[in-house]
Amino acid sequence: MIVIGCSKSKELAKKIAKKLKARYSELIVKKFPDNELKVRYNTNVKNQTIILVQSFYGSINDDLIETIFASYTAKDLGVKKVILVAPYFPYLRQDKRFNPGEAVSIHIIGDLADHFWDEIYIIDPHLHREKTLSHIFKIKAHRLTANPLIVDYIKKKIKNPVIIGPDWESYKWARKVAVKVGCESAIMKKRRYSARKVKVTLNKKIDIRSKNLIFIDDMISTGHTLLEAIKAMKKLGAKKVTCFAVHGILVENALQKLQRAGAKVITTNTIPNKASKIDVSSLITNHLKN
Ligand code: R5P
């Protein structure tokens, strides 16, 4: 077995290889002046099971081409099996045709995956209308959750918490973590007007004044969902606020905006960033060993 560090997840891939006591090798990726990619293995992969570790953020379309080329090439070179470990896997949010003529990306990405990889591991995939990975992929798809890691972090570091989910879909993280931490929780209602405009309200009475308020969501992208949620909860008297997310996509200075709004931000390292304090490598290796 060889663990291959693709361009967006080299550090995580090294940790995974170390924990599995497996060989580590980095995929060599070069970009031509016209933006075409060139991908090369630095090790002999013939007759091996290879684990490509790649998260998708920033230049996600390049990341996809890189991972597809890596898989195609591996098969061409005679590998036994290609497993994709995708700590964050993209294109799952467009899960229906919201407007006439739109591409439903979740199914397109599923078909692509079936074609190129033999197995896939994803941490906290954004599943909303599609309830299970088997509706998206025909290949063996493993759904992992970082919830136990978030629970441990909160239990160790935050006293007297109350947990809020900023929108209905976040209950899978906010409510489930609250049950394990043993604290009260509430889920807010979100109305999305555009990618950067949302309105968030709380319809439940909950005591927050003497508590450490924690928001939990699966991802922070532009941060607008949480910025609105913080504003609403501050009006209700919230003081210390910590925002947790599994995936810190954090585009358009979202981290700085949230910090300026008075919140501390903690994410896992599915996407490495300045707030990624929770390491998911053991979560991945524990599943790979089974
Ligand atoms: C949406 O349903 C997700 O769970 C997040 O709430 C959303 O993607 C966050 O996006 P943003 O940070 O841009 O508001």
mmCIF file of C-alpha atoms and ligand atoms in Angstrom:
data_model
loop_
_atom_site.group_PDB
_atom_site.id
_atom_site.type_symbol
_atom_site.label_atom_id
_atom_site.label_comp_id
_atom_site.label_asym_id
_atom_site.label_seq_id
_atom_site.Cartn_x
_atom_site.Cartn_y
_atom_site.Cartn_z
ATOM 1 C CA MET A 1 0.000 0.000 0.000
ATOM 2 C CA ILE A 2 1.312 3.471 -0.909
ATOM 3 C CA VAL A 3 -0.109 6.755 0.359
ATOM 4 C CA ILE A 4 0.153 9.434 -2.310
ATOM 5 C CA GLY A 5 0.105 13.074 -1.217
ATOM 6 C CA CYS A 6 -1.730 15.085 -3.869
ATOM 7 C CA SER A 7 -1.142 18.825 -4.061
ATOM 8 C CA LYS A 8 -3.814 19.978 -1.576
ATOM 9 C CA SER A 9 -3.265 17.421 1.205
ATOM 10 C CA LYS A 10 0.443 16.615 1.471
ATOM 11 C CA GLU A 11 0.738 17.155 5.249
ATOM 12 C CA LEU A 12 -2.361 15.110 6.007
ATOM 13 C CA ALA A 13 -1.193 12.358 3.629
ATOM 14 C CA LYS A 14 2.181 12.180 5.432
ATOM 15 C CA LYS A 15 0.417 11.791 8.787
ATOM 16 C CA ILE A 16 -1.848 9.069 7.350
ATOM 17 C CA ALA A 17 1.130 7.150 5.914
ATOM 18 C CA LYS A 18 2.980 7.371 9.236
ATOM 19 C CA LYS A 19 -0.018 6.095 11.199
ATOM 20 C CA LEU A 20 -0.589 3.245 8.703
ATOM 21 C CA LYS A 21 3.158 2.487 8.617
ATOM 22 C CA ALA A 22 2.813 2.653 4.823
ATOM 23 C CA ARG A 23 5.097 4.079 2.144
ATOM 24 C CA TYR A 24 4.540 7.788 1.380
ATOM 25 C CA SER A 25 5.139 9.368 -1.981
ATOM 26 C CA GLU A 26 4.270 12.775 -3.326
ATOM 27 C CA LEU A 27 2.504 13.243 -6.656
ATOM 28 C CA ILE A 28 4.530 15.612 -8.825
ATOM 29 C CA VAL A 29 2.199 18.194 -10.334
ATOM 30 C CA LYS A 30 3.381 20.851 -12.788
ATOM 31 C CA LYS A 31 1.400 23.569 -14.521
ATOM 32 C CA PHE A 32 2.142 24.627 -18.094
ATOM 33 C CA PRO A 33 1.955 28.331 -19.059
ATOM 34 C CA ASP A 34 -1.493 27.744 -20.581
ATOM 35 C CA ASN A 35 -2.721 26.196 -17.267
ATOM 36 C CA GLU A 36 -2.722 22.580 -18.430
ATOM 37 C CA LEU A 37 -1.545 20.211 -15.678
ATOM 38 C CA LYS A 38 1.122 17.527 -15.831
ATOM 39 C CA VAL A 39 1.030 14.766 -13.242
ATOM 40 C CA ARG A 40 3.793 12.248 -12.477
ATOM 41 C CA TYR A 41 4.350 9.470 -9.924
ATOM 42 C CA ASN A 42 7.657 9.543 -8.123
ATOM 43 C CA THR A 43 7.503 5.869 -7.184
ATOM 44 C CA ASN A 44 6.686 2.513 -8.783
ATOM 45 C CA VAL A 45 2.967 1.915 -8.257
ATOM 46 C CA LYS A 46 2.622 -1.341 -10.243
ATOM 47 C CA ASN A 47 0.623 -4.038 -8.406
ATOM 48 C CA GLN A 48 0.076 -1.738 -5.403
ATOM 49 C CA THR A 49 -3.048 -0.404 -3.733
ATOM 50 C CA ILE A 50 -2.627 3.345 -3.757
ATOM 51 C CA ILE A 51 -4.384 5.850 -1.529
ATOM 52 C CA LEU A 52 -4.651 9.276 -3.142
ATOM 53 C CA VAL A 53 -5.181 11.917 -0.456
ATOM 54 C CA GLN A 54 -6.704 15.076 -1.875
ATOM 55 C CA SER A 55 -9.000 17.730 -0.472
ATOM 56 C CA PHE A 56 -10.675 20.098 -2.897
ATOM 57 C CA TYR A 57 -10.457 23.811 -2.132
ATOM 58 C CA GLY A 58 -9.288 26.992 -3.795
ATOM 59 C CA SER A 59 -8.586 25.740 -7.309
ATOM 60 C CA ILE A 60 -11.068 22.862 -6.994
ATOM 61 C CA ASN A 61 -11.342 22.251 -10.720
ATOM 62 C CA ASP A 62 -7.572 21.858 -11.063
ATOM 63 C CA ASP A 63 -7.654 19.588 -8.002
ATOM 64 C CA LEU A 64 -10.224 17.414 -9.747
ATOM 65 C CA ILE A 65 -8.259 17.145 -12.989
ATOM 66 C CA GLU A 66 -5.112 16.345 -11.004
ATOM 67 C CA THR A 67 -6.844 13.538 -9.122
ATOM 68 C CA ILE A 68 -8.503 12.155 -12.256
ATOM 69 C CA PHE A 69 -5.173 12.171 -14.142
ATOM 70 C CA ALA A 70 -3.498 10.524 -11.133
ATOM 71 C CA SER A 71 -6.070 7.753 -11.073
ATOM 72 C CA TYR A 72 -6.075 7.173 -14.828
ATOM 73 C CA THR A 73 -2.267 7.045 -14.863
ATOM 74 C CA ALA A 74 -2.116 4.685 -11.898
ATOM 75 C CA LYS A 75 -4.393 2.236 -13.692
ATOM 76 C CA ASP A 76 -2.343 2.623 -16.860
ATOM 77 C CA LEU A 77 0.752 1.728 -14.797
ATOM 78 C CA GLY A 78 -0.883 -1.425 -13.424
ATOM 79 C CA VAL A 79 -2.029 -0.596 -9.863
ATOM 80 C CA LYS A 80 -4.265 -3.046 -8.035
ATOM 81 C CA LYS A 81 -6.680 -0.501 -6.642
ATOM 82 C CA VAL A 82 -7.089 3.282 -6.382
ATOM 83 C CA ILE A 83 -8.661 4.634 -3.198
ATOM 84 C CA LEU A 84 -9.446 8.336 -3.007
ATOM 85 C CA VAL A 85 -9.394 9.845 0.481
ATOM 86 C CA ALA A 86 -11.149 13.176 0.032
ATOM 87 C CA PRO A 87 -11.319 14.867 3.461
ATOM 88 C CA TYR A 88 -13.423 17.568 1.798
ATOM 89 C CA PHE A 89 -15.253 16.570 -1.382
ATOM 90 C CA PRO A 90 -16.813 19.340 -3.515
ATOM 91 C CA TYR A 91 -19.870 19.871 -5.702
ATOM 92 C CA LEU A 92 -22.331 18.194 -3.320
ATOM 93 C CA ARG A 93 -24.385 21.296 -2.466
ATOM 94 C CA GLN A 94 -26.022 21.592 -5.901
ATOM 95 C CA ASP A 95 -28.285 18.606 -5.261
ATOM 96 C CA LYS A 96 -31.262 19.623 -7.374
ATOM 97 C CA ARG A 97 -32.095 21.749 -10.391
ATOM 98 C CA PHE A 98 -32.939 24.961 -8.527
ATOM 99 C CA ASN A 99 -33.440 26.894 -11.800
ATOM 100 C CA PRO A 100 -34.357 25.577 -15.263
ATOM 101 C CA GLY A 101 -31.380 24.371 -17.281
ATOM 102 C CA GLU A 102 -28.956 24.042 -14.342
ATOM 103 C CA ALA A 103 -26.448 21.202 -13.992
ATOM 104 C CA VAL A 104 -27.062 19.036 -10.916
ATOM 105 C CA SER A 105 -23.415 18.782 -9.926
ATOM 106 C CA ILE A 106 -23.813 16.162 -7.186
ATOM 107 C CA HIS A 107 -24.759 13.477 -9.736
ATOM 108 C CA ILE A 108 -22.177 14.513 -12.314
ATOM 109 C CA ILE A 109 -19.409 14.332 -9.735
ATOM 110 C CA GLY A 110 -20.748 10.943 -8.597
ATOM 111 C CA ASP A 111 -20.579 9.543 -12.135
ATOM 112 C CA LEU A 112 -17.043 10.881 -12.556
ATOM 113 C CA ALA A 113 -15.962 9.240 -9.309
ATOM 114 C CA ASP A 114 -17.429 5.875 -10.367
ATOM 115 C CA HIS A 115 -15.382 6.052 -13.515
ATOM 116 C CA PHE A 116 -12.016 6.922 -12.015
ATOM 117 C CA TRP A 117 -11.708 5.654 -8.439
ATOM 118 C CA ASP A 118 -12.381 2.216 -6.937
ATOM 119 C CA GLU A 119 -13.307 3.424 -3.460
ATOM 120 C CA ILE A 120 -13.801 6.789 -1.825
ATOM 121 C CA TYR A 121 -13.648 8.115 1.763
ATOM 122 C CA ILE A 122 -15.267 11.489 2.522
ATOM 123 C CA ILE A 123 -15.451 13.313 5.845
ATOM 124 C CA ASP A 124 -18.824 14.908 6.580
ATOM 125 C CA PRO A 125 -20.092 15.157 3.003
ATOM 126 C CA HIS A 126 -22.759 17.811 2.494
ATOM 127 C CA LEU A 127 -25.780 15.565 2.054
ATOM 128 C CA HIS A 128 -29.118 17.309 2.165
ATOM 129 C CA ARG A 129 -31.723 16.100 -0.325
ATOM 130 C CA GLU A 130 -29.656 12.991 -1.092
ATOM 131 C CA LYS A 131 -29.496 11.122 2.190
ATOM 132 C CA THR A 132 -26.755 8.581 1.581
ATOM 133 C CA LEU A 133 -23.574 8.309 -0.475
ATOM 134 C CA SER A 134 -24.982 5.222 -2.204
ATOM 135 C CA HIS A 135 -27.419 7.532 -4.024
ATOM 136 C CA ILE A 136 -24.448 9.401 -5.486
ATOM 137 C CA PHE A 137 -21.731 6.792 -6.033
ATOM 138 C CA LYS A 138 -21.851 3.214 -7.325
ATOM 139 C CA ILE A 139 -18.314 2.572 -6.020
ATOM 140 C CA LYS A 140 -17.805 1.743 -2.342
ATOM 141 C CA ALA A 141 -18.175 5.115 -0.614
ATOM 142 C CA HIS A 142 -17.341 5.606 3.059
ATOM 143 C CA ARG A 143 -18.901 8.452 5.028
ATOM 144 C CA LEU A 144 -16.828 9.543 8.021
ATOM 145 C CA THR A 145 -17.748 12.177 10.584
ATOM 146 C CA ALA A 146 -15.520 14.476 12.615
ATOM 147 C CA ASN A 147 -18.272 14.921 15.237
ATOM 148 C CA PRO A 148 -16.494 12.802 17.919
ATOM 149 C CA LEU A 149 -13.360 14.940 17.491
ATOM 150 C CA ILE A 150 -15.392 18.137 17.922
ATOM 151 C CA VAL A 151 -17.107 16.654 20.984
ATOM 152 C CA ASP A 152 -13.704 15.863 22.568
ATOM 153 C CA TYR A 153 -12.400 19.353 21.806
ATOM 154 C CA ILE A 154 -15.421 21.050 23.374
ATOM 155 C CA LYS A 155 -15.374 18.794 26.446
ATOM 156 C CA LYS A 156 -11.691 19.581 27.022
ATOM 157 C CA LYS A 157 -11.688 23.302 26.270
ATOM 158 C CA ILE A 158 -15.112 24.926 26.693
ATOM 159 C CA LYS A 159 -16.990 25.094 29.986
ATOM 160 C CA ASN A 160 -20.724 25.689 30.273
ATOM 161 C CA PRO A 161 -21.519 25.577 26.529
ATOM 162 C CA VAL A 162 -24.745 25.994 24.608
ATOM 163 C CA ILE A 163 -24.704 24.858 20.973
ATOM 164 C CA ILE A 164 -26.478 26.568 18.085
ATOM 165 C CA GLY A 165 -26.798 25.329 14.502
ATOM 166 C CA PRO A 166 -27.020 28.303 12.124
ATOM 167 C CA ASP A 167 -29.430 26.587 9.707
ATOM 168 C CA TRP A 168 -31.652 23.531 9.482
ATOM 169 C CA GLU A 169 -29.058 21.399 7.659
ATOM 170 C CA SER A 170 -26.547 21.958 10.484
ATOM 171 C CA TYR A 171 -28.574 19.852 12.946
ATOM 172 C CA LYS A 172 -26.493 16.806 11.907
ATOM 173 C CA TRP A 173 -23.512 18.461 13.517
ATOM 174 C CA ALA A 174 -24.923 20.920 16.078
ATOM 175 C CA ARG A 175 -27.607 18.727 17.626
ATOM 176 C CA LYS A 176 -25.601 15.504 17.505
ATOM 177 C CA VAL A 177 -22.555 17.129 19.110
ATOM 178 C CA ALA A 178 -24.757 18.776 21.779
ATOM 179 C CA VAL A 179 -26.240 15.397 22.744
ATOM 180 C CA LYS A 180 -22.747 13.913 23.234
ATOM 181 C CA VAL A 181 -21.440 16.978 25.083
ATOM 182 C CA GLY A 182 -24.593 16.925 27.221
ATOM 183 C CA CYS A 183 -25.670 20.531 26.737
ATOM 184 C CA GLU A 184 -28.656 22.437 25.405
ATOM 185 C CA SER A 185 -28.960 23.197 21.693
ATOM 186 C CA ALA A 186 -31.089 25.095 19.193
ATOM 187 C CA ILE A 187 -31.251 25.302 15.425
ATOM 188 C CA MET A 188 -31.734 28.619 13.648
ATOM 189 C CA LYS A 189 -33.736 29.244 10.498
ATOM 190 C CA LYS A 190 -31.870 30.493 7.439
ATOM 191 C CA ARG A 191 -33.164 32.118 4.292
ATOM 192 C CA ARG A 192 -30.651 32.347 1.487
ATOM 193 C CA TYR A 193 -31.112 35.139 -1.061
ATOM 194 C CA SER A 194 -27.776 34.685 -2.864
ATOM 195 C CA ALA A 195 -24.294 33.212 -2.319
ATOM 196 C CA ARG A 196 -23.437 36.169 -0.072
ATOM 197 C CA LYS A 197 -26.794 37.205 1.348
ATOM 198 C CA VAL A 198 -28.607 35.214 4.022
ATOM 199 C CA LYS A 199 -30.972 35.964 6.892
ATOM 200 C CA VAL A 200 -30.796 33.876 10.049
ATOM 201 C CA THR A 201 -33.300 33.867 12.913
ATOM 202 C CA LEU A 202 -33.832 31.909 16.129
ATOM 203 C CA ASN A 203 -37.363 30.797 16.941
ATOM 204 C CA LYS A 204 -36.650 29.014 20.213
ATOM 205 C CA LYS A 205 -36.172 30.532 23.685
ATOM 206 C CA ILE A 206 -32.847 29.451 25.042
ATOM 207 C CA ASP A 207 -30.694 30.790 27.888
ATOM 208 C CA ILE A 208 -27.432 32.067 26.437
ATOM 209 C CA ARG A 209 -26.490 34.987 28.701
ATOM 210 C CA SER A 210 -24.438 32.992 31.208
ATOM 211 C CA LYS A 211 -23.173 30.468 28.624
ATOM 212 C CA ASN A 212 -20.301 30.029 26.193
ATOM 213 C CA LEU A 213 -22.084 30.095 22.874
ATOM 214 C CA ILE A 214 -20.905 27.648 20.238
ATOM 215 C CA PHE A 215 -22.016 27.545 16.605
ATOM 216 C CA ILE A 216 -21.433 24.331 14.679
ATOM 217 C CA ASP A 217 -21.835 23.866 10.926
ATOM 218 C CA ASP A 218 -20.344 21.480 8.396
ATOM 219 C CA MET A 219 -18.527 24.236 6.532
ATOM 220 C CA ILE A 220 -17.689 27.905 6.529
ATOM 221 C CA SER A 221 -17.321 29.298 3.025
ATOM 222 C CA THR A 222 -17.813 33.090 2.787
ATOM 223 C CA GLY A 223 -18.748 33.180 6.491
ATOM 224 C CA HIS A 224 -21.984 35.085 5.821
ATOM 225 C CA THR A 225 -24.179 32.422 7.438
ATOM 226 C CA LEU A 226 -22.226 32.630 10.686
ATOM 227 C CA LEU A 227 -21.794 36.412 10.563
ATOM 228 C CA GLU A 228 -25.588 36.794 10.420
ATOM 229 C CA ALA A 229 -26.049 34.158 13.126
ATOM 230 C CA ILE A 230 -23.548 35.939 15.403
ATOM 231 C CA LYS A 231 -25.326 39.261 14.846
ATOM 232 C CA ALA A 232 -28.689 37.724 15.769
ATOM 233 C CA MET A 233 -27.346 35.969 18.883
ATOM 234 C CA LYS A 234 -25.430 39.055 20.073
ATOM 235 C CA LYS A 235 -28.724 40.958 19.997
ATOM 236 C CA LEU A 236 -30.065 38.279 22.342
ATOM 237 C CA GLY A 237 -27.165 38.832 24.740
ATOM 238 C CA ALA A 238 -24.473 36.349 23.613
ATOM 239 C CA LYS A 239 -20.977 37.207 24.858
ATOM 240 C CA LYS A 240 -18.250 34.614 24.198
ATOM 241 C CA VAL A 241 -18.778 33.017 20.778
ATOM 242 C CA THR A 242 -16.871 30.134 19.173
ATOM 243 C CA CYS A 243 -17.635 28.917 15.641
ATOM 244 C CA PHE A 244 -16.841 25.292 14.845
ATOM 245 C CA ALA A 245 -16.873 23.819 11.346
ATOM 246 C CA VAL A 246 -15.577 20.578 9.933
ATOM 247 C CA HIS A 247 -14.446 22.204 6.689
ATOM 248 C CA GLY A 248 -12.876 25.652 6.855
ATOM 249 C CA ILE A 249 -13.169 26.709 3.228
ATOM 250 C CA LEU A 250 -12.887 30.311 4.444
ATOM 251 C CA VAL A 251 -12.959 32.288 1.195
ATOM 252 C CA GLU A 252 -13.054 36.084 0.880
ATOM 253 C CA ASN A 253 -11.340 36.701 4.258
ATOM 254 C CA ALA A 254 -14.080 34.855 6.126
ATOM 255 C CA LEU A 255 -11.768 34.066 9.052
ATOM 256 C CA GLN A 256 -10.823 37.710 9.586
ATOM 257 C CA LYS A 257 -14.462 38.812 9.219
ATOM 258 C CA LEU A 258 -15.601 36.317 11.856
ATOM 259 C CA GLN A 259 -12.779 37.290 14.191
ATOM 260 C CA ARG A 260 -13.665 40.977 13.751
ATOM 261 C CA ALA A 261 -17.259 40.056 14.685
ATOM 262 C CA GLY A 262 -15.845 38.811 17.996
ATOM 263 C CA ALA A 263 -15.838 35.060 17.340
ATOM 264 C CA LYS A 264 -13.128 32.468 17.775
ATOM 265 C CA VAL A 265 -13.033 29.985 14.879
ATOM 266 C CA ILE A 266 -12.019 26.326 15.147
ATOM 267 C CA THR A 267 -12.057 23.894 12.209
ATOM 268 C CA THR A 268 -10.563 20.510 11.422
ATOM 269 C CA ASN A 269 -7.640 20.155 9.040
ATOM 270 C CA THR A 270 -9.661 18.607 6.186
ATOM 271 C CA ILE A 271 -8.767 21.978 4.657
ATOM 272 C CA PRO A 272 -5.626 23.375 6.258
ATOM 273 C CA ASN A 273 -5.982 26.979 7.461
ATOM 274 C CA LYS A 274 -5.060 29.202 10.417
ATOM 275 C CA ALA A 275 -8.023 27.907 12.432
ATOM 276 C CA SER A 276 -7.565 24.173 11.737
ATOM 277 C CA LYS A 277 -6.846 22.952 15.252
ATOM 278 C CA ILE A 278 -8.525 19.524 15.057
ATOM 279 C CA ASP A 279 -6.562 16.778 13.310
ATOM 280 C CA VAL A 280 -8.563 14.207 11.302
ATOM 281 C CA SER A 281 -5.682 11.835 10.428
ATOM 282 C CA SER A 282 -6.603 9.229 13.084
ATOM 283 C CA LEU A 283 -10.248 9.333 12.044
ATOM 284 C CA ILE A 284 -9.154 8.430 8.495
ATOM 285 C CA THR A 285 -6.604 5.752 9.435
ATOM 286 C CA ASN A 286 -9.003 4.058 11.871
ATOM 287 C CA HIS A 287 -11.451 3.614 8.984
ATOM 288 C CA LEU A 288 -8.802 2.610 6.442
ATOM 289 C CA LYS A 289 -7.589 -0.157 8.783
ATOM 290 C CA ASN A 290 -11.079 -1.708 9.014
HETATM 291 C C1 R5P B 1 -25.031 25.220 3.742
HETATM 292 O O1 R5P B 1 -26.038 24.596 3.847
HETATM 293 C C2 R5P B 1 -23.811 24.910 4.541
HETATM 294 O O2 R5P B 1 -24.065 24.011 5.568
HETATM 295 C C3 R5P B 1 -23.196 26.170 5.120
HETATM 296 O O3 R5P B 1 -24.089 26.737 6.058
HETATM 297 C C4 R5P B 1 -22.908 27.165 4.048
HETATM 298 O O4 R5P B 1 -22.390 26.565 2.913
HETATM 299 C C5 R5P B 1 -21.946 28.210 4.560
HETATM 300 O O5 R5P B 1 -21.694 29.105 3.545
HETATM 301 P P1 R5P B 1 -21.262 30.588 3.872
HETATM 302 O O6 R5P B 1 -20.140 30.519 4.869
HETATM 303 O O7 R5P B 1 -20.820 31.138 2.542
HETATM 304 O O8 R5P B 1 -22.456 31.300 4.406
#
